[in-house]
PDB file of C-alpha atoms (C1' of nucleotides) in Angstrom:
ATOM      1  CA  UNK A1485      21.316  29.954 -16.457  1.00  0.00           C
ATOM      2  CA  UNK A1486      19.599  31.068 -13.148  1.00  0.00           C
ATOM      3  CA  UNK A1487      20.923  28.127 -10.521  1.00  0.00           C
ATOM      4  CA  UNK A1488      19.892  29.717  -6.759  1.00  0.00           C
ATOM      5  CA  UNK A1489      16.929  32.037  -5.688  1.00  0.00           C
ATOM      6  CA  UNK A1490      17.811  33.738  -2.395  1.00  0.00           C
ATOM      7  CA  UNK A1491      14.280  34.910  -0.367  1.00  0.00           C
ATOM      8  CA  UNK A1492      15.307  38.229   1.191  1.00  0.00           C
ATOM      9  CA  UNK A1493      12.557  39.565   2.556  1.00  0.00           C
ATOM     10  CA  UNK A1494       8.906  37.515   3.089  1.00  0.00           C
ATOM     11  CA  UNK A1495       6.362  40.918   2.443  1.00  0.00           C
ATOM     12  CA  UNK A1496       5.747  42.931  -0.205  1.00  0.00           C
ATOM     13  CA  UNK A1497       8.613  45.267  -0.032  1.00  0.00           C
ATOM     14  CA  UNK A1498      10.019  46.581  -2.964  1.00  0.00           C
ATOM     15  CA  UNK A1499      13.909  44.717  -2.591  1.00  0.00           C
ATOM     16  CA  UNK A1500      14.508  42.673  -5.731  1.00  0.00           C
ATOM     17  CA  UNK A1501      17.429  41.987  -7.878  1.00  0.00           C
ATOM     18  CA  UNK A1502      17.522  38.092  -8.010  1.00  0.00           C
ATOM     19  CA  UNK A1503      15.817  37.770  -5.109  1.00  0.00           C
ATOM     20  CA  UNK A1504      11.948  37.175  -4.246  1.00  0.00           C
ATOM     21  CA  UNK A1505       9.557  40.057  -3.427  1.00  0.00           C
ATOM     22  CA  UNK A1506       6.445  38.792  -2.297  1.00  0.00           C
ATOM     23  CA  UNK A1507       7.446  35.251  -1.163  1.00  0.00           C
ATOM     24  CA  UNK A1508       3.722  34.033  -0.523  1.00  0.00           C
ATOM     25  CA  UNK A1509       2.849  34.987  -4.115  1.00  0.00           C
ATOM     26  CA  UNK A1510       5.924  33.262  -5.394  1.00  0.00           C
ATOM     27  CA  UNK A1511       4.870  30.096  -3.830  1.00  0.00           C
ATOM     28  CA  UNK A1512       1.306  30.268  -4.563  1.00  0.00           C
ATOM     29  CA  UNK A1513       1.903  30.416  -8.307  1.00  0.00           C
ATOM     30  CA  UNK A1514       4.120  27.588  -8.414  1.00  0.00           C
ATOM     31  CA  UNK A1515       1.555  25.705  -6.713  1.00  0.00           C
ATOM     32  CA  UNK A1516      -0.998  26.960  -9.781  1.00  0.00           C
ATOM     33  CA  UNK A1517       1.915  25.466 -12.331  1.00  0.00           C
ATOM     34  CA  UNK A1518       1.769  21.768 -13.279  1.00  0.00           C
ATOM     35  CA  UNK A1519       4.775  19.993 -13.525  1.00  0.00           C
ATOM     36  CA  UNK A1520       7.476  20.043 -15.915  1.00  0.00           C
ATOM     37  CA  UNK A1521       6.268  17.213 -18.471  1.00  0.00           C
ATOM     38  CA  UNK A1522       2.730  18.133 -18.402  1.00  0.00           C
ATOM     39  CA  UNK A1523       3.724  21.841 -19.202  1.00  0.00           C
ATOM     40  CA  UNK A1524       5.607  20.512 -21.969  1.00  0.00           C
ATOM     41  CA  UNK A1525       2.776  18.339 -23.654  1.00  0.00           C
ATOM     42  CA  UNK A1526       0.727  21.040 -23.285  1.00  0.00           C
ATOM     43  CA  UNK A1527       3.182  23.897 -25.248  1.00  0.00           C
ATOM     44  CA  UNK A1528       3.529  21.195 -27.732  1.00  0.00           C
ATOM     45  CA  UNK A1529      -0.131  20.776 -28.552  1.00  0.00           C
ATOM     46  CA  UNK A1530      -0.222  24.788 -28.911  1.00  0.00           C
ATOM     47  CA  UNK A1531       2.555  25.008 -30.780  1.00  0.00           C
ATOM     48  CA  UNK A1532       1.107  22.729 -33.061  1.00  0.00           C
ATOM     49  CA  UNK A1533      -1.727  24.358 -34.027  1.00  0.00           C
ATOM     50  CA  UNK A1534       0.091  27.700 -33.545  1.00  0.00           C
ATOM     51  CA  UNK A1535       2.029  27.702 -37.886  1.00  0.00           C
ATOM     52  CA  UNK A1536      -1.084  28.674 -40.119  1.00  0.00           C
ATOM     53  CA  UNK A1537      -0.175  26.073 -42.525  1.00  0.00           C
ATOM     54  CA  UNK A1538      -0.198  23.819 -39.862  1.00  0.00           C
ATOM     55  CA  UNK A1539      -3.611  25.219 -39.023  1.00  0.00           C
ATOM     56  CA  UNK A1540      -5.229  24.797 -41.765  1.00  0.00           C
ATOM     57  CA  UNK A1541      -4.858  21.503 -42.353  1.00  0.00           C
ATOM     58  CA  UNK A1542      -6.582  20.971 -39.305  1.00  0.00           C
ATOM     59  CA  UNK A1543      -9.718  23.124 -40.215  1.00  0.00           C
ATOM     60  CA  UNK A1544      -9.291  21.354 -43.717  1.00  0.00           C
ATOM     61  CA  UNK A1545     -10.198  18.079 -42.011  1.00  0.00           C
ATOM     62  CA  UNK A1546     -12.674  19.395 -39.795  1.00  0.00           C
ATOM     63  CA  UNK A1547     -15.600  17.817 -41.345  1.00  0.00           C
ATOM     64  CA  UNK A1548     -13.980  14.936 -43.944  1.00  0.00           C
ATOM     65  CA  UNK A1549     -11.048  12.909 -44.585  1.00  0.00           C
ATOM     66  CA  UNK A1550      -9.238  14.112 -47.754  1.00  0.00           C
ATOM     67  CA  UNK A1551      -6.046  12.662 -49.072  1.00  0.00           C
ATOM     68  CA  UNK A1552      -2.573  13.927 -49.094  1.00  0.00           C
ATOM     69  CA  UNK A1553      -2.801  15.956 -52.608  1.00  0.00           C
ATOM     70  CA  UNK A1554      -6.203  17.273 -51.895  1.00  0.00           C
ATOM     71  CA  UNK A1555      -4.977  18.514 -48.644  1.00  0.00           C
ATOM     72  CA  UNK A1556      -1.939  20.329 -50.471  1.00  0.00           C
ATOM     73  CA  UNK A1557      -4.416  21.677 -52.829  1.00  0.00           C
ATOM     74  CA  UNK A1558      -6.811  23.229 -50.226  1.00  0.00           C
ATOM     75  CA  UNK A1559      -4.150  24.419 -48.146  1.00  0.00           C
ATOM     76  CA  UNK A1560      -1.873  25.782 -51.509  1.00  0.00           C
ATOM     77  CA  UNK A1561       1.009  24.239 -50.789  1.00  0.00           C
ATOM     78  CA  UNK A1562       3.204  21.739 -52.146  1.00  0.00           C
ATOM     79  CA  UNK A1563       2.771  17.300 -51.326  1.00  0.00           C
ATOM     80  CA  UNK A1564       5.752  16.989 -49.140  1.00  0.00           C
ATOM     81  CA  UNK A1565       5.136  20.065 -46.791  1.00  0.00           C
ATOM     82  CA  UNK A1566       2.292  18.498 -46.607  1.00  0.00           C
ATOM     83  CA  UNK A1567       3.761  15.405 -45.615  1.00  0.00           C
ATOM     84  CA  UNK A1568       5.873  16.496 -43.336  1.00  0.00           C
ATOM     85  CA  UNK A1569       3.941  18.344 -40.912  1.00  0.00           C
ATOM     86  CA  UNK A1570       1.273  15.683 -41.620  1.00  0.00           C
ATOM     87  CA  UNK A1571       4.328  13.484 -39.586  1.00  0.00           C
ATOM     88  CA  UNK A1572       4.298  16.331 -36.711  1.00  0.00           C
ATOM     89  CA  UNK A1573       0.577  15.490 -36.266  1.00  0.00           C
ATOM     90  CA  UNK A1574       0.631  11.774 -36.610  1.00  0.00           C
ATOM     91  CA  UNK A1575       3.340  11.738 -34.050  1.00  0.00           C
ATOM     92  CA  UNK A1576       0.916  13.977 -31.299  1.00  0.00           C
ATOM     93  CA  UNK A1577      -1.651  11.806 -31.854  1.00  0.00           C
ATOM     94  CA  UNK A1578      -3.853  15.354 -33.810  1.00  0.00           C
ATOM     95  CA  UNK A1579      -4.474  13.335 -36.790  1.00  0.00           C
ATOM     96  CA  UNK A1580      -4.294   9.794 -37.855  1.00  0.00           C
ATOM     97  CA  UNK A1581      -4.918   8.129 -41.379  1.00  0.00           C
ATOM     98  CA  UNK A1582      -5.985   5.072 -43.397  1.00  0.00           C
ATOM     99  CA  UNK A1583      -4.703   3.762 -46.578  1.00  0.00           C
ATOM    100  CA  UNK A1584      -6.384   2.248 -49.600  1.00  0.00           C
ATOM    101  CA  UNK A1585      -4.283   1.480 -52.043  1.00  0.00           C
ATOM    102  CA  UNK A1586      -1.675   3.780 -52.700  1.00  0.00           C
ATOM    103  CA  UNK A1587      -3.772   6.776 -51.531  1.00  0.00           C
ATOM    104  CA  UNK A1588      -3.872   8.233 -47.802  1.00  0.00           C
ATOM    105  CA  UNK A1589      -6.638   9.177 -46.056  1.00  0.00           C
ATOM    106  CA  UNK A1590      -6.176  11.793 -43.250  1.00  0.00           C
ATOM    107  CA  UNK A1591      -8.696  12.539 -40.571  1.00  0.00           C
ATOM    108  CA  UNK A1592      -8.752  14.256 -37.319  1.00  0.00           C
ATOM    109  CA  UNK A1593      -8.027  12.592 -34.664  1.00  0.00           C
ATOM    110  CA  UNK A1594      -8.241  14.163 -31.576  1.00  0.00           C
ATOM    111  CA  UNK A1595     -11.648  15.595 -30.956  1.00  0.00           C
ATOM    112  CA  UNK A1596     -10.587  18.238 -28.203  1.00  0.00           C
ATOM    113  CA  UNK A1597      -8.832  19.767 -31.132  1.00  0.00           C
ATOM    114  CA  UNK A1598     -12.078  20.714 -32.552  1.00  0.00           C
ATOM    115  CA  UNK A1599     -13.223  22.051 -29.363  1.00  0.00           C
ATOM    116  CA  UNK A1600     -10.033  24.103 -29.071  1.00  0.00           C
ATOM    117  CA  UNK A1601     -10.072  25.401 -32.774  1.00  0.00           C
ATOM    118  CA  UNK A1602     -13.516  26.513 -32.540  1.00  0.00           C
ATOM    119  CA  UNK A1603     -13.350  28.483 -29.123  1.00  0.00           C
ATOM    120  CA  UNK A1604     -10.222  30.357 -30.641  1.00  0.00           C
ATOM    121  CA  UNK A1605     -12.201  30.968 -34.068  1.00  0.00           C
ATOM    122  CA  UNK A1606     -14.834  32.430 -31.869  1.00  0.00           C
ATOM    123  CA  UNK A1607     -12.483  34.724 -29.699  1.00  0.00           C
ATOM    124  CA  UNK A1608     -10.788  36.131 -32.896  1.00  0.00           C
ATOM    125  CA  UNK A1609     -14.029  36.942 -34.114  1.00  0.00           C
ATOM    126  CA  UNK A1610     -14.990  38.686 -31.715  1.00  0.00           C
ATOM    127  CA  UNK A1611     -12.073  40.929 -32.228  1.00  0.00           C
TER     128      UNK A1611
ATOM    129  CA  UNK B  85       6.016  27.949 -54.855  1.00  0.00           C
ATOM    130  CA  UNK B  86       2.819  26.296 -55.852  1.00  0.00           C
ATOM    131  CA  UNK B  87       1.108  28.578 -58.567  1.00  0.00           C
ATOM    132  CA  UNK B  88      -1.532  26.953 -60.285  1.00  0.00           C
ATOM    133  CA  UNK B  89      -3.871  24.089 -59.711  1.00  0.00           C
ATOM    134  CA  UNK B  90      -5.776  21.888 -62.070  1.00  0.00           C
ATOM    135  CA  UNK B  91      -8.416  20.065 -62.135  1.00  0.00           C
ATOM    136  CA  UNK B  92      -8.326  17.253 -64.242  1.00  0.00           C
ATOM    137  CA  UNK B  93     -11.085  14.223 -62.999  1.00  0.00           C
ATOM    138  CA  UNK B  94     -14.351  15.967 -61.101  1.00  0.00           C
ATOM    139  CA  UNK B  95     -14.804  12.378 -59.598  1.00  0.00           C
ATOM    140  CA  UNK B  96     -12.375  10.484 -56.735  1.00  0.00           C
ATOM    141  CA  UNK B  97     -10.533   8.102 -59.524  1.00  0.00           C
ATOM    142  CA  UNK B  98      -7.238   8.476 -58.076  1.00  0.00           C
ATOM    143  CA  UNK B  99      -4.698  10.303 -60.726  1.00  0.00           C
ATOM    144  CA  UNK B 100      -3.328  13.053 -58.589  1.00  0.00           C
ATOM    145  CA  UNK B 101      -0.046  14.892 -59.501  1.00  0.00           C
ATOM    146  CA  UNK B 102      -0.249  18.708 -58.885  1.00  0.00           C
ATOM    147  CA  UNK B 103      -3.670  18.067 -59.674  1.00  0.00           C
ATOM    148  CA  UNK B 104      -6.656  17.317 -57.695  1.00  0.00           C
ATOM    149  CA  UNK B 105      -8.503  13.911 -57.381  1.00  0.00           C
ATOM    150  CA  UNK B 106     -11.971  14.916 -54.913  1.00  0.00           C
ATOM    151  CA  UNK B 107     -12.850  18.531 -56.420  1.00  0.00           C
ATOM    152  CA  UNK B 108     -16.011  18.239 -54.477  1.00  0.00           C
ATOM    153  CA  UNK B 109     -14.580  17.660 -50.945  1.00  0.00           C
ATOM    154  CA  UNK B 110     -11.729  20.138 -51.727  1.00  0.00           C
ATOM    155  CA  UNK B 111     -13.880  22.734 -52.715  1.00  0.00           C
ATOM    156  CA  UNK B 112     -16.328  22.093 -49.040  1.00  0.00           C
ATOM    157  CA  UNK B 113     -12.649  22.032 -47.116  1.00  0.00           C
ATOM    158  CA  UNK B 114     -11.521  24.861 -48.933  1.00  0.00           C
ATOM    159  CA  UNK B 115     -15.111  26.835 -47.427  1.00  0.00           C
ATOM    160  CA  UNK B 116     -14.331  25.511 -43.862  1.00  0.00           C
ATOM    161  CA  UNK B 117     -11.374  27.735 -43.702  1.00  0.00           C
ATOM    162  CA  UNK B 118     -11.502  31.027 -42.139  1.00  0.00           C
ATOM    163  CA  UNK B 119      -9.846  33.916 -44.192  1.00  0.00           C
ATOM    164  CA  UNK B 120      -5.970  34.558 -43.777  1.00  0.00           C
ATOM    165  CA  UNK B 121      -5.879  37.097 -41.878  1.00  0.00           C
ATOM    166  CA  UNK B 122      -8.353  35.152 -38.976  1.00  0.00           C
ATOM    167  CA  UNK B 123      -6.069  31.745 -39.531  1.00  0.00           C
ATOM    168  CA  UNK B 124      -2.834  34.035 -38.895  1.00  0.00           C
ATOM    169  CA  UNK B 125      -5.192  35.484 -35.440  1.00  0.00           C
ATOM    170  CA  UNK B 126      -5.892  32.133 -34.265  1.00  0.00           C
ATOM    171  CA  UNK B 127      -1.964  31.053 -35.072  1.00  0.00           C
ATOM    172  CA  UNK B 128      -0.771  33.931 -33.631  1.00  0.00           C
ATOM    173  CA  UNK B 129      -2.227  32.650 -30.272  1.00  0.00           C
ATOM    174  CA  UNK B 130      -1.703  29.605 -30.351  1.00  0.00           C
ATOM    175  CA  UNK B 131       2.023  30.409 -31.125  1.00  0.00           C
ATOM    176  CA  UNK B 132       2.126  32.053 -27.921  1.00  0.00           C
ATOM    177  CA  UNK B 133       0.626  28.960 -25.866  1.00  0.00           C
ATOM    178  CA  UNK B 134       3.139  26.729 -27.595  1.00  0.00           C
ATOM    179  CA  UNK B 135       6.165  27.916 -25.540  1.00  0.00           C
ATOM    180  CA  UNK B 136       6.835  26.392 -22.599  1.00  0.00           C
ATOM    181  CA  UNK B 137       8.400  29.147 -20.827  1.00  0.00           C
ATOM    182  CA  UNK B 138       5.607  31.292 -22.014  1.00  0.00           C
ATOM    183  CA  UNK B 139       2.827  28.848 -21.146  1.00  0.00           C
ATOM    184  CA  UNK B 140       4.634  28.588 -17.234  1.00  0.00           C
ATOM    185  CA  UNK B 141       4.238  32.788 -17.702  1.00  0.00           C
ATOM    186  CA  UNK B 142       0.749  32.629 -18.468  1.00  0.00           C
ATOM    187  CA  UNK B 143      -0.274  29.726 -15.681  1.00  0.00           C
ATOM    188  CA  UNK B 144       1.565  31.793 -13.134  1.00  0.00           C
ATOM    189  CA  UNK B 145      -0.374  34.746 -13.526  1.00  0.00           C
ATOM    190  CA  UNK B 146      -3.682  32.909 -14.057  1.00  0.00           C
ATOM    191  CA  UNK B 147      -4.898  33.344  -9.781  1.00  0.00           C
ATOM    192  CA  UNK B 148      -2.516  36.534  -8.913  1.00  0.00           C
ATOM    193  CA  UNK B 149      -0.720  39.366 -10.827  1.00  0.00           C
ATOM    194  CA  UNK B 150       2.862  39.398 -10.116  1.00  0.00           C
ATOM    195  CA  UNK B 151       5.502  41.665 -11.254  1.00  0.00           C
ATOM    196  CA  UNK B 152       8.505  40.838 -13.301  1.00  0.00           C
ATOM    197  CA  UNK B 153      11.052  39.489 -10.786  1.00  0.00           C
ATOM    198  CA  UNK B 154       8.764  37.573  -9.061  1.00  0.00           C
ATOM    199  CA  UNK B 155       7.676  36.018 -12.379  1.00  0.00           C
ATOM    200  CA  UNK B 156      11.077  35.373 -13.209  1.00  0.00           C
ATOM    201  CA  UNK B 157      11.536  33.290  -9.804  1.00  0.00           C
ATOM    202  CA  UNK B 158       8.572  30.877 -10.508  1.00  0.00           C
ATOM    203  CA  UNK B 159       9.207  30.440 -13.918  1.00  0.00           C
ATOM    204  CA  UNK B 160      13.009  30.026 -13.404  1.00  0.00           C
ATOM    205  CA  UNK B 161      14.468  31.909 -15.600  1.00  0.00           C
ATOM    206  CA  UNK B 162      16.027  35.765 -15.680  1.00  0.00           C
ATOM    207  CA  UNK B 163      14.178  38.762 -15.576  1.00  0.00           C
ATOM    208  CA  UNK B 164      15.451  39.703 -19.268  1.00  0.00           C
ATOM    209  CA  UNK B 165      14.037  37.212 -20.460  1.00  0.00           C
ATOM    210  CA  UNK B 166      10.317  37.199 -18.612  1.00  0.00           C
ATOM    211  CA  UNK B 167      10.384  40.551 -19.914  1.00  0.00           C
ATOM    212  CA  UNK B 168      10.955  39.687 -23.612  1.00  0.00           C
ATOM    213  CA  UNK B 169       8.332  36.998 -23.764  1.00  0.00           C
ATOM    214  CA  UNK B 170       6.252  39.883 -21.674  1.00  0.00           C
ATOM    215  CA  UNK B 171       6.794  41.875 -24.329  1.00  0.00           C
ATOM    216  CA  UNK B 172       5.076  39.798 -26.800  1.00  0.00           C
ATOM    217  CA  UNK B 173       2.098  38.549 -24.939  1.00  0.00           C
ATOM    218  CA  UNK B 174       1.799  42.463 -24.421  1.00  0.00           C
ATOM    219  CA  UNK B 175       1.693  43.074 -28.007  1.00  0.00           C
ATOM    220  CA  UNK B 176      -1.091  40.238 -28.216  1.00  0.00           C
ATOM    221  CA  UNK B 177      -3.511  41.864 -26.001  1.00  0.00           C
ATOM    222  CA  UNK B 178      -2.987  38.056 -23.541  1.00  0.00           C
ATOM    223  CA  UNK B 179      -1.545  40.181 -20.278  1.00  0.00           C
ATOM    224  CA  UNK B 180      -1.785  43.207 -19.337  1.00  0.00           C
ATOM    225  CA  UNK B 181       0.216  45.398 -16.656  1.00  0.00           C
ATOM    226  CA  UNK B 182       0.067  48.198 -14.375  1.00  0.00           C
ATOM    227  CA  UNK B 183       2.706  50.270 -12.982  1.00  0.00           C
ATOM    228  CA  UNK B 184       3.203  51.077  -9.194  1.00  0.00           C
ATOM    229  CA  UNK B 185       6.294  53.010  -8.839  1.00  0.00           C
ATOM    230  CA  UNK B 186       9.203  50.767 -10.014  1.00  0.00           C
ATOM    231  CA  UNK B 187       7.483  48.117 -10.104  1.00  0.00           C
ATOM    232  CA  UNK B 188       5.246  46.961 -12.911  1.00  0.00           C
ATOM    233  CA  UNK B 189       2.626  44.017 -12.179  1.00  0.00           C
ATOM    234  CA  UNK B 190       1.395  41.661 -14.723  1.00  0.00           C
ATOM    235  CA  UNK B 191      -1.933  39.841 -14.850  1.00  0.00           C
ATOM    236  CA  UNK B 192      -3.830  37.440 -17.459  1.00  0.00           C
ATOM    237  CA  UNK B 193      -5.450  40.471 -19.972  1.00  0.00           C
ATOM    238  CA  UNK B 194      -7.633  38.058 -21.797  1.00  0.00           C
ATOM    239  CA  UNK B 195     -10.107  35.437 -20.098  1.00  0.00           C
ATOM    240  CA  UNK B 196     -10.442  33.394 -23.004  1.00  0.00           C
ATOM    241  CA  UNK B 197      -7.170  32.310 -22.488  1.00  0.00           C
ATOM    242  CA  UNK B 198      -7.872  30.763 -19.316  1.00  0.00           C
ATOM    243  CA  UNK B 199     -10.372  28.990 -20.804  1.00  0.00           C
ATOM    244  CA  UNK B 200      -8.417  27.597 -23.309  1.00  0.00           C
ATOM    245  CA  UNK B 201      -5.407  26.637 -21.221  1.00  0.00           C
ATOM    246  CA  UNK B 202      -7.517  24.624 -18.547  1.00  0.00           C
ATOM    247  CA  UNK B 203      -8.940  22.262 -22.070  1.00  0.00           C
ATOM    248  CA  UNK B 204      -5.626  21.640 -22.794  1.00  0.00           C
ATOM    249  CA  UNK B 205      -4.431  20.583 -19.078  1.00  0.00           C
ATOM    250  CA  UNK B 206      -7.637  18.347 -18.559  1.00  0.00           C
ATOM    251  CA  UNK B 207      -6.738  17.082 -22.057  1.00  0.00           C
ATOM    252  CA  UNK B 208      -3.468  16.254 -21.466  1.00  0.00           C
ATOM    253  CA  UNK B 209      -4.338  14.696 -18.045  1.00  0.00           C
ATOM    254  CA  UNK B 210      -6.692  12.229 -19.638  1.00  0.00           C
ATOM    255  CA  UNK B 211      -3.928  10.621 -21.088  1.00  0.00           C
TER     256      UNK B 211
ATOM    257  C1'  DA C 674      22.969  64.899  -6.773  1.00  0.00           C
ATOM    258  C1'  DT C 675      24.084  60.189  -6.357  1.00  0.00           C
ATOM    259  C1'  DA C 676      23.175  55.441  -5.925  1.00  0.00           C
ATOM    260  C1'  DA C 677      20.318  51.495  -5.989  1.00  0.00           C
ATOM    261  C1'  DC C 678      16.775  49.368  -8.049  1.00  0.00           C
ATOM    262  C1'  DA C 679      12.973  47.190 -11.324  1.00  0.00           C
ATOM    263  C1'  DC C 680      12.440  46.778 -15.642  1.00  0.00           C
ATOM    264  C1'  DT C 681      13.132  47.306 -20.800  1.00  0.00           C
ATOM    265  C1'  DT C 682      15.545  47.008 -24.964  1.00  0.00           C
ATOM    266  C1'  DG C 683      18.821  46.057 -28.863  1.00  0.00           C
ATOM    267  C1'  DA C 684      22.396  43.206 -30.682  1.00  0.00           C
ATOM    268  C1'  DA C 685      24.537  38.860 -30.889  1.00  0.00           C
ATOM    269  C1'  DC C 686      24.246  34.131 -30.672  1.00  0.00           C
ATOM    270  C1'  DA C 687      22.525  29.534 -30.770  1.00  0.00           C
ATOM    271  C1'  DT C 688      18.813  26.674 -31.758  1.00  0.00           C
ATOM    272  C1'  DA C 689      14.508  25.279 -33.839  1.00  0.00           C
ATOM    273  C1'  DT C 690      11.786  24.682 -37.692  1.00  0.00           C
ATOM    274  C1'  DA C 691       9.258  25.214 -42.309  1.00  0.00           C
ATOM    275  C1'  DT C 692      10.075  24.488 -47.080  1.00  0.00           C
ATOM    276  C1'  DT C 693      12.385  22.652 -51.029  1.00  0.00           C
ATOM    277  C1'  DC C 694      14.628  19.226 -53.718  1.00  0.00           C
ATOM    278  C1'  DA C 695      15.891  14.758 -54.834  1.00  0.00           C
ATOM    279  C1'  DA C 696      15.618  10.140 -53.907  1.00  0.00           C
ATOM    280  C1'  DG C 697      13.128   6.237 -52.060  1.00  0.00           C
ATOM    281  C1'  DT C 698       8.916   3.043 -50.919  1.00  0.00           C
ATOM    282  C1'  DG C 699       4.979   0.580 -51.901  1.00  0.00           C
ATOM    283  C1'  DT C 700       0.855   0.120 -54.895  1.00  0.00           C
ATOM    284  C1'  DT C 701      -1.676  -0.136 -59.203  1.00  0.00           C
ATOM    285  C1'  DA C 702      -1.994  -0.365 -64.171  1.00  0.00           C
ATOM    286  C1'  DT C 703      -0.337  -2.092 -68.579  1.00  0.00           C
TER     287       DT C 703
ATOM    288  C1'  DA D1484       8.491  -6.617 -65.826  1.00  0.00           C
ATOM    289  C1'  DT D1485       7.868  -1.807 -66.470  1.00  0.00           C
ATOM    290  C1'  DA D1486       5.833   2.531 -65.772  1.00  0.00           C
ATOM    291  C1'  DA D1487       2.994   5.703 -63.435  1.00  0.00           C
ATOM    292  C1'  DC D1488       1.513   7.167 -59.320  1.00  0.00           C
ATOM    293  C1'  DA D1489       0.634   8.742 -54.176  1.00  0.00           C
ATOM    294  C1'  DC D1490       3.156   9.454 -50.665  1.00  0.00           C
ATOM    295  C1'  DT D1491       7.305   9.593 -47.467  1.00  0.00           C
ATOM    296  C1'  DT D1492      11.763  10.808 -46.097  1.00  0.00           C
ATOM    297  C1'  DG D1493      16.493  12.856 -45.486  1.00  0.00           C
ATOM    298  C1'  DA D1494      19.561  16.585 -46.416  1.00  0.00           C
ATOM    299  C1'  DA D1495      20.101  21.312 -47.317  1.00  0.00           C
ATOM    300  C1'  DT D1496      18.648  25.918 -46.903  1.00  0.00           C
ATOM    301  C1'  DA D1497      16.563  29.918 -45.207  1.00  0.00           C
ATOM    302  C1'  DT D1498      14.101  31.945 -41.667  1.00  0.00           C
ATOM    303  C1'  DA D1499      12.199  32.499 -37.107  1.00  0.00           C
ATOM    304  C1'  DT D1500      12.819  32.716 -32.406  1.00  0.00           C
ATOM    305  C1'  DG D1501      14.441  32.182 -27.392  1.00  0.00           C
ATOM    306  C1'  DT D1502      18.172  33.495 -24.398  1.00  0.00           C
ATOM    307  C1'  DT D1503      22.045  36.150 -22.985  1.00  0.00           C
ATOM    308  C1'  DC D1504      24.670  40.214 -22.287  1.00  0.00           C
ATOM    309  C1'  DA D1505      25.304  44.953 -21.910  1.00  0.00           C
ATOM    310  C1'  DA D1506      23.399  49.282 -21.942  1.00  0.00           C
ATOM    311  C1'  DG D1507      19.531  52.312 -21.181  1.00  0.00           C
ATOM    312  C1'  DT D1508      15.112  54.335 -18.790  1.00  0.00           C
ATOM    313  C1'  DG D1509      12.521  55.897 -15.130  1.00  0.00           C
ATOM    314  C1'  DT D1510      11.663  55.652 -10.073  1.00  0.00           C
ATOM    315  C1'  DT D1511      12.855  55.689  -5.227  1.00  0.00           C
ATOM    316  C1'  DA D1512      16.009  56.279  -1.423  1.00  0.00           C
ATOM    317  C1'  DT D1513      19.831  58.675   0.792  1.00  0.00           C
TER     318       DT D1513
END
DNA sequence: ATAACACTTGAACATATATTCAAGTGTTAT
DNA sequence: ATAACACTTGAATATATGTTCAAGTGTTAT
């Protein structure tokens, strides 16, 4: 693990080796980052959506609540991988549920999802 | 792995079991999906968002290109290891790079990204 | 030519994670 | 009470993946 940076020279010369080249561009992007936990809450969002099983759940409840064994059949796979990334979700807040009876009712529950889903659908299509 | 599926009641009476209980709202989920090649696209990307090193690559080189040492400083990490994860947002058509000498400078290849990104930070900063 | 440098790459390693299987929980039907 | 059911959960397994280390490539400086 990287512990010290050492700034050896401030302009654009070409000295490196772990040391900073262009100190003012250094600086200026970490200024552009946001902080540690945001970052974080951020990657895990993406990484949410970024398994295609996990995907397609999502799109699977785009437009109605279906119920754990519907959900495995649209998305062809089995109840409890369902289940558990069904859990991943719940937990980040993506998706929530209601129960009657001894059924389960997921729906989306995040509405920037959408947003996020659809803008990527349309970028790959493009492609 | 989940072979077969069969229908056994058209209508929501709840007898599930490897078989399916809505047909109707599995069969208009199963049309909001996008083909498997697009969901494995959209994944794909999203994949790439969903690491937070990566992520921290991708904000720093959202205002400026940088090249790999200086990415490495602002990211905090080692060089080897910018340039792995370089390697596959390369691959992914999300940065691109030119070369100037030894140097090689990196910069955001795809402005959708951007896009996408700056949802998720206002997102996450709602809450 | 030699050395220093910026970066890349492959192999090894450790860690994370998706799926499966079996068991468990709570509800409904008989 | 018993059985069937819809779903959840924990452990085990296999696979994917991020980082490190060492070596390699191509460029610039001396």
């Amino acid at each position: 693990m990287l512990l010290y940076w050492v700034v050896k020279k401030i302009d654009a010369i070409p000295i490196c080796k772990i040391e900073i080249i262009d100190l003012q561009k250094v600086s200026s992007a970490k200024e552009g980052l946001v902080d540690d936990e945001k970052n974080q809450s951020m990657a895990r969002i993406f990484k949410l959506l970024g398994e295609p099983t996990r995907l397609k759940i999502i799109l699977s409840l785009f437009d109605n609540e279906l119920c754990v064994c519907d959900l495995a059949a649209v998305v062809e796979s089995t109840v409890s991988a369902v289940s558990h990334q069904l859990r991943l979700l719940r937990n980040s807040r993506l998706v929530k549920f209601r129960k009657a009876g001894k059924m389960v009712y997921y729906s989306i529950e995040d509405a920037h999802i959408k947003q996020l889903i659809e803008q990527t659908k349309q970028h790959v299509e493009e492609n």
